[in-house]
PDB file of C-alpha atoms and ligand atoms in Angstrom:
ATOM      1  CA  MET A   1    -161.876  72.282-120.711  1.00  0.00           C
ATOM      2  CA  ASN A   2    -163.479  74.276-123.497  1.00  0.00           C
ATOM      3  CA  GLU A   3    -161.227  76.405-125.619  1.00  0.00           C
ATOM      4  CA  LEU A   4    -160.981  79.841-124.017  1.00  0.00           C
ATOM      5  CA  LYS A   5    -157.816  80.924-125.800  1.00  0.00           C
ATOM      6  CA  GLY A   6    -158.651  84.072-127.762  1.00  0.00           C
ATOM      7  CA  SER A   7    -161.728  84.833-125.637  1.00  0.00           C
ATOM      8  CA  GLU A   8    -162.337  88.454-124.784  1.00  0.00           C
ATOM      9  CA  GLY A   9    -164.049  90.063-121.862  1.00  0.00           C
ATOM     10  CA  GLY A  10    -164.378  93.222-119.879  1.00  0.00           C
ATOM     11  CA  CYS A  11    -166.259  95.285-117.360  1.00  0.00           C
ATOM     12  CA  LEU A  12    -169.876  96.385-117.469  1.00  0.00           C
ATOM     13  CA  CYS A  13    -169.216  99.804-119.064  1.00  0.00           C
ATOM     14  CA  GLY A  14    -166.650  98.468-121.535  1.00  0.00           C
ATOM     15  CA  ALA A  15    -163.723 100.670-120.480  1.00  0.00           C
ATOM     16  CA  VAL A  16    -161.642  97.735-119.215  1.00  0.00           C
ATOM     17  CA  ARG A  17    -161.200  95.070-121.887  1.00  0.00           C
ATOM     18  CA  TYR A  18    -158.904  92.049-122.115  1.00  0.00           C
ATOM     19  CA  ARG A  19    -158.164  88.977-124.212  1.00  0.00           C
ATOM     20  CA  LEU A  20    -156.976  85.579-122.972  1.00  0.00           C
ATOM     21  CA  GLU A  21    -153.935  84.649-125.055  1.00  0.00           C
ATOM     22  CA  GLU A  22    -153.966  81.106-123.704  1.00  0.00           C
ATOM     23  CA  ASN A  23    -156.377  78.732-122.001  1.00  0.00           C
ATOM     24  CA  PRO A  24    -156.429  79.142-118.224  1.00  0.00           C
ATOM     25  CA  MET A  25    -154.230  76.777-116.220  1.00  0.00           C
ATOM     26  CA  TYR A  26    -157.214  75.986-114.051  1.00  0.00           C
ATOM     27  CA  ILE A  27    -160.804  77.071-113.361  1.00  0.00           C
ATOM     28  CA  GLN A  28    -162.106  77.070-109.805  1.00  0.00           C
ATOM     29  CA  ALA A  29    -165.107  78.320-107.912  1.00  0.00           C
ATOM     30  CA  CYS A  30    -164.345  79.965-104.586  1.00  0.00           C
ATOM     31  CA  HIS A  31    -167.048  79.911-101.943  1.00  0.00           C
ATOM     32  CA  CYS A  32    -165.126  81.903 -99.317  1.00  0.00           C
ATOM     33  CA  THR A  33    -166.900  84.695 -97.475  1.00  0.00           C
ATOM     34  CA  ASP A  34    -164.703  87.388 -99.078  1.00  0.00           C
ATOM     35  CA  CYS A  35    -165.679  86.194-102.553  1.00  0.00           C
ATOM     36  CA  GLN A  36    -169.311  86.203-101.496  1.00  0.00           C
ATOM     37  CA  THR A  37    -169.032  89.761-100.192  1.00  0.00           C
ATOM     38  CA  VAL A  38    -167.103  91.195-103.110  1.00  0.00           C
ATOM     39  CA  SER A  39    -169.388  89.620-105.709  1.00  0.00           C
ATOM     40  CA  GLY A  40    -172.639  90.020-103.821  1.00  0.00           C
ATOM     41  CA  SER A  41    -173.267  86.417-104.813  1.00  0.00           C
ATOM     42  CA  ALA A  42    -172.686  82.853-103.581  1.00  0.00           C
ATOM     43  CA  PHE A  43    -169.248  82.264-105.112  1.00  0.00           C
ATOM     44  CA  VAL A  44    -166.740  83.593-107.627  1.00  0.00           C
ATOM     45  CA  VAL A  45    -165.503  81.627-110.637  1.00  0.00           C
ATOM     46  CA  ASN A  46    -161.827  82.300-111.299  1.00  0.00           C
ATOM     47  CA  LEU A  47    -159.773  81.554-114.395  1.00  0.00           C
ATOM     48  CA  TRP A  48    -156.216  81.020-113.116  1.00  0.00           C
ATOM     49  CA  ILE A  49    -153.782  82.162-115.799  1.00  0.00           C
ATOM     50  CA  GLU A  50    -150.388  83.756-116.336  1.00  0.00           C
ATOM     51  CA  LYS A  51    -150.606  87.564-116.171  1.00  0.00           C
ATOM     52  CA  ALA A  52    -148.614  87.699-119.423  1.00  0.00           C
ATOM     53  CA  ASN A  53    -151.399  85.754-121.129  1.00  0.00           C
ATOM     54  CA  VAL A  54    -154.003  88.396-120.311  1.00  0.00           C
ATOM     55  CA  ALA A  55    -153.684  91.069-123.013  1.00  0.00           C
ATOM     56  CA  ARG A  56    -155.023  94.453-121.948  1.00  0.00           C
ATOM     57  CA  LEU A  57    -157.149  96.046-124.655  1.00  0.00           C
ATOM     58  CA  GLY A  58    -158.797  98.941-122.804  1.00  0.00           C
ATOM     59  CA  ASP A  59    -158.230 101.178-119.797  1.00  0.00           C
ATOM     60  CA  PRO A  60    -155.976  99.936-117.019  1.00  0.00           C
ATOM     61  CA  PRO A  61    -158.031  98.727-114.045  1.00  0.00           C
ATOM     62  CA  VAL A  62    -157.387 100.179-110.602  1.00  0.00           C
ATOM     63  CA  SER A  63    -156.903  97.967-107.581  1.00  0.00           C
ATOM     64  CA  PHE A  64    -157.961  97.573-104.003  1.00  0.00           C
ATOM     65  CA  MET A  65    -155.750  95.599-101.615  1.00  0.00           C
ATOM     66  CA  ASN A  66    -157.664  93.277 -99.350  1.00  0.00           C
ATOM     67  CA  THR A  67    -156.067  90.845 -96.907  1.00  0.00           C
ATOM     68  CA  ALA A  68    -156.794  87.234 -97.838  1.00  0.00           C
ATOM     69  CA  GLY A  69    -157.359  84.411 -95.381  1.00  0.00           C
ATOM     70  CA  SER A  70    -153.688  83.514 -95.930  1.00  0.00           C
ATOM     71  CA  GLY A  71    -152.716  86.811 -94.304  1.00  0.00           C
ATOM     72  CA  LYS A  72    -151.203  87.935 -97.610  1.00  0.00           C
ATOM     73  CA  GLY A  73    -152.672  90.549 -99.911  1.00  0.00           C
ATOM     74  CA  HIS A  74    -155.583  89.864-102.184  1.00  0.00           C
ATOM     75  CA  GLU A  75    -155.414  92.609-104.800  1.00  0.00           C
ATOM     76  CA  ILE A  76    -158.719  93.097-106.578  1.00  0.00           C
ATOM     77  CA  PHE A  77    -158.639  94.946-109.900  1.00  0.00           C
ATOM     78  CA  HIS A  78    -161.723  96.808-110.985  1.00  0.00           C
ATOM     79  CA  CYS A  79    -162.863  99.334-113.560  1.00  0.00           C
ATOM     80  CA  GLU A  80    -162.454 102.863-112.244  1.00  0.00           C
ATOM     81  CA  LYS A  81    -165.629 103.973-114.033  1.00  0.00           C
ATOM     82  CA  CYS A  82    -168.183 101.234-113.382  1.00  0.00           C
ATOM     83  CA  GLY A  83    -166.557  99.333-110.509  1.00  0.00           C
ATOM     84  CA  THR A  84    -166.774  95.852-112.040  1.00  0.00           C
ATOM     85  CA  ASP A  85    -164.151  93.501-110.595  1.00  0.00           C
ATOM     86  CA  VAL A  86    -162.226  91.924-113.438  1.00  0.00           C
ATOM     87  CA  PHE A  87    -159.057  90.339-111.994  1.00  0.00           C
ATOM     88  CA  SER A  88    -157.585  89.283-108.679  1.00  0.00           C
ATOM     89  CA  LYS A  89    -153.993  88.752-107.665  1.00  0.00           C
ATOM     90  CA  TYR A  90    -153.474  86.614-104.599  1.00  0.00           C
ATOM     91  CA  HIS A  91    -150.068  87.616-103.278  1.00  0.00           C
ATOM     92  CA  ALA A  92    -149.706  84.292-101.461  1.00  0.00           C
ATOM     93  CA  SER A  93    -149.203  82.841-104.942  1.00  0.00           C
ATOM     94  CA  PRO A  94    -145.560  83.444-105.896  1.00  0.00           C
ATOM     95  CA  GLY A  95    -145.813  83.588-109.702  1.00  0.00           C
ATOM     96  CA  ALA A  96    -146.908  86.463-111.953  1.00  0.00           C
ATOM     97  CA  ASP A  97    -150.416  85.093-112.234  1.00  0.00           C
ATOM     98  CA  LEU A  98    -153.944  86.451-112.236  1.00  0.00           C
ATOM     99  CA  MET A  99    -157.389  85.191-111.450  1.00  0.00           C
ATOM    100  CA  VAL A 100    -159.710  86.438-114.167  1.00  0.00           C
ATOM    101  CA  ARG A 101    -163.347  86.704-113.093  1.00  0.00           C
ATOM    102  CA  ALA A 102    -165.020  84.238-115.410  1.00  0.00           C
ATOM    103  CA  GLY A 103    -168.279  86.170-115.417  1.00  0.00           C
ATOM    104  CA  THR A 104    -166.572  89.084-117.188  1.00  0.00           C
ATOM    105  CA  LEU A 105    -165.999  87.044-120.362  1.00  0.00           C
ATOM    106  CA  ASP A 106    -168.187  88.111-123.279  1.00  0.00           C
ATOM    107  CA  ASP A 107    -169.172  84.467-123.712  1.00  0.00           C
ATOM    108  CA  THR A 108    -169.293  82.551-120.448  1.00  0.00           C
ATOM    109  CA  SER A 109    -170.902  79.437-121.912  1.00  0.00           C
ATOM    110  CA  GLY A 110    -167.631  77.492-122.108  1.00  0.00           C
ATOM    111  CA  VAL A 111    -166.740  77.985-118.470  1.00  0.00           C
ATOM    112  CA  GLU A 112    -167.241  75.338-115.828  1.00  0.00           C
ATOM    113  CA  PRO A 113    -165.340  75.173-112.536  1.00  0.00           C
ATOM    114  CA  MET A 114    -163.014  72.155-112.362  1.00  0.00           C
ATOM    115  CA  ALA A 115    -163.010  72.286-108.552  1.00  0.00           C
ATOM    116  CA  HIS A 116    -164.772  74.078-105.725  1.00  0.00           C
ATOM    117  CA  ILE A 117    -162.793  75.587-102.853  1.00  0.00           C
ATOM    118  CA  PHE A 118    -163.588  77.014 -99.427  1.00  0.00           C
ATOM    119  CA  THR A 119    -166.826  75.072 -99.414  1.00  0.00           C
ATOM    120  CA  ARG A 120    -166.875  75.351 -95.612  1.00  0.00           C
ATOM    121  CA  SER A 121    -168.680  78.651 -96.216  1.00  0.00           C
ATOM    122  CA  LYS A 122    -170.671  77.449 -99.231  1.00  0.00           C
ATOM    123  CA  GLN A 123    -174.372  78.292 -99.296  1.00  0.00           C
ATOM    124  CA  ASN A 124    -176.464  75.242 -98.407  1.00  0.00           C
ATOM    125  CA  TRP A 125    -178.499  75.463-101.591  1.00  0.00           C
ATOM    126  CA  VAL A 126    -175.425  75.238-103.808  1.00  0.00           C
ATOM    127  CA  GLN A 127    -174.949  71.645-104.981  1.00  0.00           C
ATOM    128  CA  ILE A 128    -171.435  70.677-106.071  1.00  0.00           C
ATOM    129  CA  PRO A 129    -171.561  68.313-109.068  1.00  0.00           C
ATOM    130  CA  ASP A 130    -170.580  64.753-108.089  1.00  0.00           C
ATOM    131  CA  ASP A 131    -167.750  64.613-110.612  1.00  0.00           C
ATOM    132  CA  LYS A 132    -166.051  67.801-109.381  1.00  0.00           C
ATOM    133  CA  PRO A 133    -163.683  67.818-106.415  1.00  0.00           C
ATOM    134  CA  ASP A 134    -164.476  70.130-103.541  1.00  0.00           C
ATOM    135  CA  PHE A 135    -162.377  71.297-100.643  1.00  0.00           C
ATOM    136  CA  LYS A 136    -163.250  72.889 -97.312  1.00  0.00           C
ATOM    137  CA  GLY A 137    -160.286  75.190 -97.859  1.00  0.00           C
ATOM    138  CA  PHE A 138    -157.589  75.154-100.537  1.00  0.00           C
ATOM    139  CA  TYR A 139    -155.818  72.170-102.170  1.00  0.00           C
ATOM    140  CA  ARG A 140    -152.374  71.160-103.395  1.00  0.00           C
ATOM    141  CA  VAL A 141    -151.931  72.053-107.053  1.00  0.00           C
ATOM    142  CA  ARG A 142    -149.949  68.903-107.819  1.00  0.00           C
ATOM    143  CA  ASP A 143    -152.770  66.731-106.475  1.00  0.00           C
ATOM    144  CA  LEU A 144    -155.307  68.182-108.839  1.00  0.00           C
ATOM    145  CA  TRP A 145    -154.000  69.904-111.932  1.00  0.00           C
ATOM    146  CA  SER A 146    -153.009  68.290-115.211  1.00  0.00           C
ATOM    147  CA  ALA A 147    -149.248  67.788-115.578  1.00  0.00           C
ATOM    148  CA  GLN A 148    -149.258  70.402-118.328  1.00  0.00           C
ATOM    149  CA  SER A 149    -150.919  73.079-116.185  1.00  0.00           C
ATOM    150  CA  ALA A 150    -148.754  72.288-113.163  1.00  0.00           C
ATOM    151  CA  GLU A 151    -145.697  72.669-115.391  1.00  0.00           C
ATOM    152  CA  ARG A 152    -146.930  76.090-116.561  1.00  0.00           C
ATOM    153  CA  LEU A 153    -147.283  77.255-112.964  1.00  0.00           C
ATOM    154  CA  THR A 154    -143.854  75.903-112.005  1.00  0.00           C
ATOM    155  CA  ARG A 155    -142.297  77.671-114.991  1.00  0.00           C
ATOM    156  CA  LEU A 156    -144.065  80.910-114.067  1.00  0.00           C
ATOM    157  CA  ILE A 157    -142.817  80.800-110.475  1.00  0.00           C
ATOM    158  CA  LYS A 158    -139.265  80.137-111.675  1.00  0.00           C
ATOM    159  CA  GLN A 159    -139.438  83.070-114.112  1.00  0.00           C
ATOM    160  CA  THR A 160    -140.806  85.395-111.471  1.00  0.00           C
ATOM    161  CA  SER A 161    -138.115  84.533-108.959  1.00  0.00           C
ATOM    162  CA  GLY A 162    -135.472  85.045-111.665  1.00  0.00           C
ATOM    163  CA  ARG A 163    -134.176  81.476-111.663  1.00  0.00           C
TER     164      ARG A 163
HETATM  165 ZN1   ZN B 201    -166.215  99.692-116.557  1.00  0.00          ZN
HETATM  166 ZN1   ZN B 202    -162.684  83.278-102.300  1.00  0.00          ZN
END
C-alpha cells in the first residue's frame, strides 16, 4: 500500500476537511447497489480506518442514516453545504471505525483497492484485476488482511467495548 498517512482531503466546496493520521487498515471497492446509487457511479472506494485517525480540520459533516444490507445502519456523512459524501460508518462493524471515501483525497494517485466486494452487482464492464481478490458479498477480515491491520481492528473493537 502506498503511504497515505498525512494525506488530506475534503468535500467539493472545501468546508469539510480531514487528515489521515495513519495509513488505512484496508482499502476496498464496494460494488453494491447502495454504493452505486449514492455515488452515481459503478462502485465506491473506501479507506477503512480508525475514526480517531481521521483528524477533522474543517466543518463537521452531517449524516444520513441508511439501512445497509446487513439490516444495521449505514451512516453516510456529507458536507452540509455541497453535499459531497466524505465518510461512512457501517454500524454492523463494532469498532469506532470509518470508511473514508477515497475519491475525496486531494491526491488519489496512491489509492488502489486491495479487494473488491459485492461484485454480484458489479457492472459487467468493470474488470477486476487478476491479482486482487473479489467477493460476491463480504469476506472474513482474518482471511484477507495483514496481521498488523487485523490486530488494529481487534484492538479498536476491544477499546470500543471497554474491555
Ligand atoms: Zn462541501
Ligand atoms: Zn457498498
